[in-house]
Tab-separated table of C-alpha atoms in Angstrom:
chain	number	residue	atom	x	y	z
A	1	MET	CA	-19.640	3.637	27.135
A	2	THR	CA	-22.418	2.350	24.919
A	3	ASP	CA	-22.628	-1.180	26.294
A	4	ALA	CA	-26.024	-2.366	27.530
A	5	TYR	CA	-25.577	-1.304	31.146
A	6	GLY	CA	-28.086	-3.697	32.615
A	7	VAL	CA	-26.372	-6.806	31.262
A	8	MET	CA	-22.757	-5.742	31.713
A	9	ASP	CA	-20.668	-8.390	33.473
A	10	PHE	CA	-18.235	-6.301	35.481
A	11	SER	CA	-16.188	-9.343	36.401
A	12	SER	CA	-15.233	-9.712	32.738
A	13	LEU	CA	-13.586	-6.297	32.525
A	14	LYS	CA	-9.906	-6.605	31.710
A	15	LYS	CA	-7.431	-5.217	34.158
A	16	GLU	CA	-6.126	-2.688	31.649
A	17	ASN	CA	-9.623	-1.216	31.368
A	18	SER	CA	-9.792	-0.314	35.054
A	19	ALA	CA	-10.928	3.235	35.672
A	20	ALA	CA	-7.957	3.636	38.018
A	21	GLY	CA	-5.352	3.072	35.297
A	22	THR	CA	-2.414	0.680	35.378
A	23	SER	CA	0.418	2.976	36.480
A	24	GLN	CA	1.272	3.642	40.105
A	25	PRO	CA	-0.752	6.439	41.731
A	26	LEU	CA	1.091	9.706	42.265
A	27	ALA	CA	2.336	10.514	45.759
A	28	ASP	CA	-0.399	13.076	46.478
A	29	GLU	CA	-3.112	11.554	44.247
A	30	VAL	CA	-6.546	11.134	45.836
A	31	SER	CA	-9.578	9.012	45.030
A	32	VAL	CA	-12.761	11.014	45.498
A	33	SER	CA	-15.874	9.739	47.271
A	34	GLU	CA	-19.162	11.411	48.097
A	35	GLN	CA	-18.022	11.841	51.694
A	36	ASP	CA	-14.799	13.708	50.961
A	37	LEU	CA	-15.757	15.840	47.936
A	38	GLN	CA	-16.355	18.952	50.042
A	39	GLY	CA	-13.046	18.476	51.846
A	40	LEU	CA	-11.301	18.299	48.484
A	41	ILE	CA	-13.017	21.503	47.352
A	42	ASP	CA	-11.972	23.223	50.580
A	43	SER	CA	-8.352	22.084	50.253
A	44	SER	CA	-8.205	23.503	46.723
A	45	GLN	CA	-7.840	26.880	48.430
A	46	GLN	CA	-4.207	25.889	48.957
A	47	GLN	CA	-3.520	23.409	46.152
A	48	LEU	CA	-4.616	23.497	42.534
A	49	THR	CA	-6.307	20.196	41.710
A	50	LEU	CA	-7.020	18.453	38.427
A	51	LEU	CA	-10.187	16.413	38.903
A	52	LEU	CA	-10.562	13.545	36.428
A	53	VAL	CA	-13.890	11.691	36.195
A	54	THR	CA	-13.754	8.410	34.312
A	55	SER	CA	-15.112	4.858	34.221
A	56	ALA	CA	-13.962	1.322	33.544
A	57	ARG	CA	-16.247	1.305	30.515
A	58	VAL	CA	-14.531	4.208	28.778
A	59	GLN	CA	-12.658	2.825	25.776
A	60	GLY	CA	-8.962	3.382	26.429
A	61	GLY	CA	-9.818	4.993	29.752
A	62	ALA	CA	-7.060	3.298	31.742
A	63	SER	CA	-4.402	4.384	29.256
A	64	PHE	CA	-5.691	7.947	29.432
A	65	VAL	CA	-5.528	7.904	33.237
A	66	ASP	CA	-1.902	6.819	32.932
A	67	ALA	CA	-1.206	9.653	30.454
A	68	VAL	CA	-2.797	12.159	32.826
A	69	ARG	CA	-0.719	10.812	35.707
A	70	ALA	CA	2.450	11.217	33.662
A	71	ALA	CA	1.520	14.783	32.665
A	72	VAL	CA	0.571	15.798	36.211
A	73	GLY	CA	3.682	14.106	37.589
A	74	ARG	CA	5.853	16.535	35.617
A	75	HIS	CA	4.420	19.288	37.816
A	76	ALA	CA	4.638	17.455	41.131
A	77	GLY	CA	3.895	19.712	44.062
A	78	THR	CA	2.054	22.186	41.860
A	79	ILE	CA	-0.863	20.151	40.499
A	80	ARG	CA	-2.689	17.516	42.532
A	81	LEU	CA	-4.597	14.742	40.728
A	82	ALA	CA	-7.989	13.610	42.043
A	83	LEU	CA	-9.785	10.663	40.423
A	84	VAL	CA	-13.518	9.964	40.414
A	85	ASP	CA	-14.758	6.539	39.276
A	86	ALA	CA	-18.196	7.402	37.873
A	87	ASP	CA	-19.403	3.807	38.288
A	88	GLN	CA	-18.427	3.652	41.953
A	89	GLN	CA	-19.256	7.287	42.769
A	90	PRO	CA	-22.113	8.210	40.409
A	91	ARG	CA	-23.561	10.840	42.734
A	92	VAL	CA	-20.217	12.641	42.744
A	93	ALA	CA	-20.231	12.613	38.924
A	94	ALA	CA	-23.789	13.943	38.989
A	95	ALA	CA	-22.952	16.676	41.474
A	96	LEU	CA	-20.089	17.714	39.210
A	97	ARG	CA	-22.592	17.800	36.322
A	98	VAL	CA	-20.501	15.576	34.067
A	99	GLN	CA	-21.912	15.030	30.569
A	100	SER	CA	-19.265	12.819	28.905
A	101	LEU	CA	-16.461	10.585	30.119
A	102	PRO	CA	-13.642	11.063	30.711
A	103	ALA	CA	-14.104	14.622	31.980
A	104	ALA	CA	-11.408	16.856	33.433
A	105	MET	CA	-12.071	19.779	35.750
A	106	LEU	CA	-10.002	22.380	37.518
A	107	MET	CA	-10.470	22.801	41.268
A	108	MET	CA	-8.964	25.984	42.615
A	109	LYS	CA	-9.804	28.453	45.379
A	110	GLY	CA	-12.933	26.468	46.230
A	111	GLN	CA	-14.285	26.712	42.671
A	112	ILE	CA	-14.752	24.041	39.988
A	113	GLN	CA	-14.262	24.825	36.292
A	114	PRO	CA	-14.708	22.344	33.409
A	115	LEU	CA	-11.533	21.885	31.356
A	116	PHE	CA	-12.319	19.288	28.695
A	117	GLU	CA	-14.401	16.189	27.993
A	118	GLY	CA	-13.123	13.146	26.157
A	119	ALA	CA	-9.551	11.893	25.924
A	120	VAL	CA	-7.132	14.407	24.438
A	121	ALA	CA	-3.793	13.845	22.713
A	122	ASP	CA	-0.580	13.892	24.726
A	123	ASP	CA	0.570	17.242	23.315
A	124	GLN	CA	-2.754	18.852	24.230
A	125	LEU	CA	-2.577	17.294	27.677
A	126	GLN	CA	0.911	18.680	28.211
A	127	SER	CA	-0.272	22.127	27.118
A	128	VAL	CA	-3.151	22.044	29.611
A	129	MET	CA	-0.790	21.030	32.428
A	130	GLU	CA	1.605	23.862	31.536
A	131	GLN	CA	-1.245	26.371	31.695
A	132	LEU	CA	-2.451	24.989	35.020
A	133	ALA	CA	1.049	25.205	36.475
A	134	GLN	CA	1.268	28.803	35.280
A	135	LEU	CA	-2.141	29.527	36.756
A	136	ALA	CA	-1.036	28.121	40.102
A	137	ALA	CA	1.979	30.436	39.970
A	138	GLN	CA	-0.204	33.419	39.147
A	139	GLU	CA	-2.445	32.670	42.126
A	140	GLY	CA	0.522	32.297	44.458
A	141	MET	CA	0.091	28.551	44.804
A	142	SER	CA	3.570	27.775	43.428
A	143	VAL	CA	6.725	29.524	42.264
A	144	GLY	CA	6.820	30.506	38.599
A	145	GLU	CA	6.075	33.143	36.010
A	146	ALA	CA	2.564	34.577	35.643
A	147	PRO	CA	0.871	33.369	32.454
A	148	SER	CA	-0.631	35.448	29.679
A	149	ASP	CA	-2.957	32.736	28.423
A	150	ALA	CA	-4.042	30.722	31.492
A	151	PRO	CA	-7.625	29.446	31.362
A	152	ALA	CA	-10.133	31.856	32.847
A	153	ALA	CA	-12.710	30.595	35.303
A	154	ALA	CA	-16.234	30.409	33.956
A	155	GLN	CA	-18.545	32.792	35.784
A	156	LEU	CA	-22.093	31.893	36.802
A	157	PRO	CA	-24.599	34.298	38.324
A	158	PRO	CA	-24.169	34.364	42.126
A	159	GLU	CA	-27.554	32.669	42.633
A	160	LEU	CA	-26.492	29.716	40.469
A	161	GLU	CA	-23.060	29.578	42.110
A	162	HIS	CA	-24.850	29.296	45.444
A	163	ALA	CA	-27.235	26.617	44.160
A	164	THR	CA	-24.347	24.625	42.687
A	165	THR	CA	-22.429	24.809	45.954
A	166	LEU	CA	-25.474	23.487	47.824
A	167	LEU	CA	-25.714	20.628	45.337
A	168	GLN	CA	-22.038	19.731	45.702
A	169	ASN	CA	-22.416	19.850	49.487
A	170	GLY	CA	-25.295	17.360	49.353
A	171	ASP	CA	-28.008	19.832	50.393
A	172	LEU	CA	-30.463	18.633	47.777
A	173	ALA	CA	-33.519	20.375	49.207
A	174	GLY	CA	-31.685	23.682	49.405
A	175	ALA	CA	-30.226	23.261	45.920
A	176	GLN	CA	-33.618	22.396	44.414
A	177	LYS	CA	-35.222	25.474	45.925
A	178	ALA	CA	-32.348	27.709	44.807
A	179	PHE	CA	-32.491	26.455	41.219
A	180	GLU	CA	-36.292	26.711	41.088
A	181	ASP	CA	-36.239	30.223	42.582
A	182	TYR	CA	-33.819	31.273	39.849
A	183	LEU	CA	-36.034	29.723	37.178
A	184	GLU	CA	-38.987	31.766	38.408
A	185	THR	CA	-37.193	34.962	37.445
A	186	HIS	CA	-35.175	33.495	34.563
A	187	PRO	CA	-37.543	31.001	32.861
A	188	GLY	CA	-35.815	28.481	30.628
A	189	ASP	CA	-32.284	29.308	31.788
A	190	PRO	CA	-30.322	26.209	30.632
A	191	GLU	CA	-27.903	26.099	33.576
A	192	ALA	CA	-30.719	26.423	36.108
A	193	LYS	CA	-32.800	23.778	34.315
A	194	ARG	CA	-29.827	21.443	34.280
A	195	GLY	CA	-29.107	22.061	37.941
A	196	ALA	CA	-32.722	21.467	38.976
A	197	ALA	CA	-32.930	18.268	36.921
A	198	THR	CA	-29.599	17.036	38.309
A	199	THR	CA	-30.841	17.644	41.836
A	200	ARG	CA	-34.023	15.658	41.123
A	201	LEU	CA	-31.883	12.842	39.722
A	202	MET	CA	-29.762	12.763	42.858
A	203	GLU	CA	-32.848	12.867	45.077
A	204	ARG	CA	-34.391	9.880	43.244
A	205	THR	CA	-31.225	7.843	43.759
A	206	ARG	CA	-30.195	9.100	47.212
A	207	GLU	CA	-31.178	5.932	49.083
A	208	VAL	CA	-30.453	3.479	46.256
A	209	ASP	CA	-27.860	0.752	46.584
A	210	LEU	CA	-26.117	1.027	43.228
A	211	GLN	CA	-25.406	-2.650	42.702
A	212	GLU	CA	-28.916	-3.676	43.731
A	213	GLY	CA	-30.442	-1.052	41.442
A	214	ARG	CA	-28.406	-2.246	38.491
A	215	ARG	CA	-29.202	-5.868	39.268
A	216	ALA	CA	-32.922	-5.145	39.530
A	217	ALA	CA	-32.911	-3.450	36.128
A	218	ALA	CA	-31.106	-6.410	34.577
A	219	ASP	CA	-33.345	-9.018	36.244
A	220	ALA	CA	-36.702	-7.310	35.599
A	221	PRO	CA	-36.773	-5.911	32.043
A	222	GLU	CA	-40.583	-5.542	32.196
A	223	ASP	CA	-40.621	-3.687	35.527
A	224	LEU	CA	-41.116	-0.023	34.659
A	225	ASP	CA	-39.893	1.331	38.001
A	226	ALA	CA	-36.749	-0.810	37.785
A	227	GLN	CA	-36.040	0.413	34.271
A	228	LEU	CA	-36.585	4.071	35.120
A	229	LEU	CA	-34.201	3.670	38.037
A	230	GLY	CA	-31.786	1.861	35.720
A	231	ALA	CA	-31.861	4.847	33.367
A	232	ASP	CA	-31.124	7.155	36.291
A	233	LEU	CA	-28.154	5.006	37.304
A	234	ASP	CA	-26.917	4.892	33.718
A	235	LEU	CA	-26.872	8.674	33.597
A	236	LEU	CA	-25.314	9.004	37.042
A	237	GLY	CA	-22.444	6.889	35.761
A	238	GLY	CA	-22.043	9.105	32.710
A	239	HIS	CA	-23.493	6.549	30.274
A	240	VAL	CA	-25.817	8.919	28.447
A	241	ASP	CA	-26.679	6.818	25.403
A	242	ASP	CA	-27.463	3.821	27.618
A	243	ALA	CA	-29.847	5.898	29.730
A	244	PHE	CA	-31.721	7.301	26.737
A	245	GLY	CA	-31.786	3.942	24.956
A	246	ARG	CA	-33.153	2.121	27.983
A	247	ILE	CA	-36.204	4.411	27.963
A	248	LEU	CA	-36.677	4.699	24.207
A	249	ASP	CA	-36.411	0.933	23.669
A	250	ARG	CA	-39.532	0.538	25.824
A	251	TYR	CA	-41.487	3.461	24.432
A	252	ALA	CA	-42.808	2.049	21.166
A	253	ALA	CA	-44.655	-0.909	22.687
A	254	ALA	CA	-45.850	0.894	25.817
A	255	ASP	CA	-49.437	1.852	26.606
A	256	ALA	CA	-50.458	5.505	26.931
A	257	GLU	CA	-49.944	5.740	30.710
A	258	THR	CA	-46.533	4.073	30.546
A	259	ARG	CA	-45.527	6.303	27.652
A	260	ASP	CA	-46.307	9.354	29.736
A	261	ARG	CA	-44.019	8.182	32.527
A	262	LEU	CA	-41.242	7.236	30.117
A	263	ARG	CA	-41.452	10.550	28.294
A	264	GLU	CA	-41.508	12.547	31.538
A	265	ARG	CA	-38.376	10.817	32.806
A	266	LEU	CA	-36.637	11.124	29.432
A	267	LEU	CA	-37.277	14.866	29.252
A	268	ASP	CA	-35.914	15.248	32.778
A	269	LEU	CA	-32.751	13.406	31.770
A	270	PHE	CA	-32.496	15.609	28.678
A	271	ASP	CA	-32.321	18.611	31.012
A	272	VAL	CA	-29.538	16.967	33.022
A	273	VAL	CA	-27.403	16.499	29.917
A	274	GLY	CA	-28.299	19.791	28.233
A	275	ALA	CA	-30.207	20.678	25.094
A	276	ASP	CA	-27.074	21.493	23.090
A	277	ASP	CA	-25.633	17.978	23.475
A	278	GLU	CA	-25.827	16.035	20.220
A	279	ARG	CA	-26.933	12.898	22.073
A	280	VAL	CA	-29.993	14.760	23.312
A	281	GLY	CA	-30.756	15.853	19.757
A	282	ALA	CA	-30.512	12.293	18.464
A	283	ALA	CA	-32.717	10.960	21.267
A	284	ARG	CA	-35.300	13.697	20.666
A	285	ARG	CA	-35.486	12.758	17.007
A	286	ARG	CA	-35.941	9.096	17.875
A	287	LEU	CA	-38.653	9.995	20.403
A	288	ALA	CA	-40.492	12.032	17.761
A	289	ARG	CA	-40.424	9.089	15.356
A	290	LEU	CA	-41.784	6.756	18.017
A	291	MET	CA	-44.574	9.151	18.961
A	292	PHE	CA	-46.101	9.272	15.471
């Protein structure tokens, strides 16, 4: 994940590092695009879905996809697997508010709940699948015993639930207003700040051709607009360190006006990731050193 995004040669990626994995897809497995995300959310009313967001640049990512497939396959008919390639569908990853790759989420009854980030060991993976199968049984989505320790859905205030739903549905203007309205009465709320910043990120990249944006950033290292867009695309793909580094690498030698633009964009990306993320802390410390 920490490769220099702008100079990555995607044609050199080995087959075993494909975000899709090397095993055969499961019978009811789906690949998620921006166009069918809402349909997948709607269908989770009937079928519990494990949503896995990953990328070809995740070390060992393909092997982990295969491990997830094997674990989900043991509960065929109870758990559906949905895969999101963050490089091919960065706006989906952004709408899901992914911070690290791989990231697993539970989709159920039209709601999305984070499960874990980063690859987990096989025994942990099996435990998660057992709990999800039990949860499906509890909710009447399969036959089985009700669990005593199934994961509980995280609860957001209704206003933020509404704003998040608008974001996931692609209503960026509505989502932005909803997040900003909430911030007016709850200044500094981290979830609202993150949602508003994520919506701005998606708005900036709405009309961008991903490959052209990446190519422009690689071909024009001195073009500020191209580099700011490159940082946005890095973050959309879940490559947090690359996004921060792209901006910070240019900060030291920049003039005052350019520094202002770089800092403004960096702080916005900090809000997308979240203040409690250690990568944000490290980037803030580097920014402070460069400022003085």
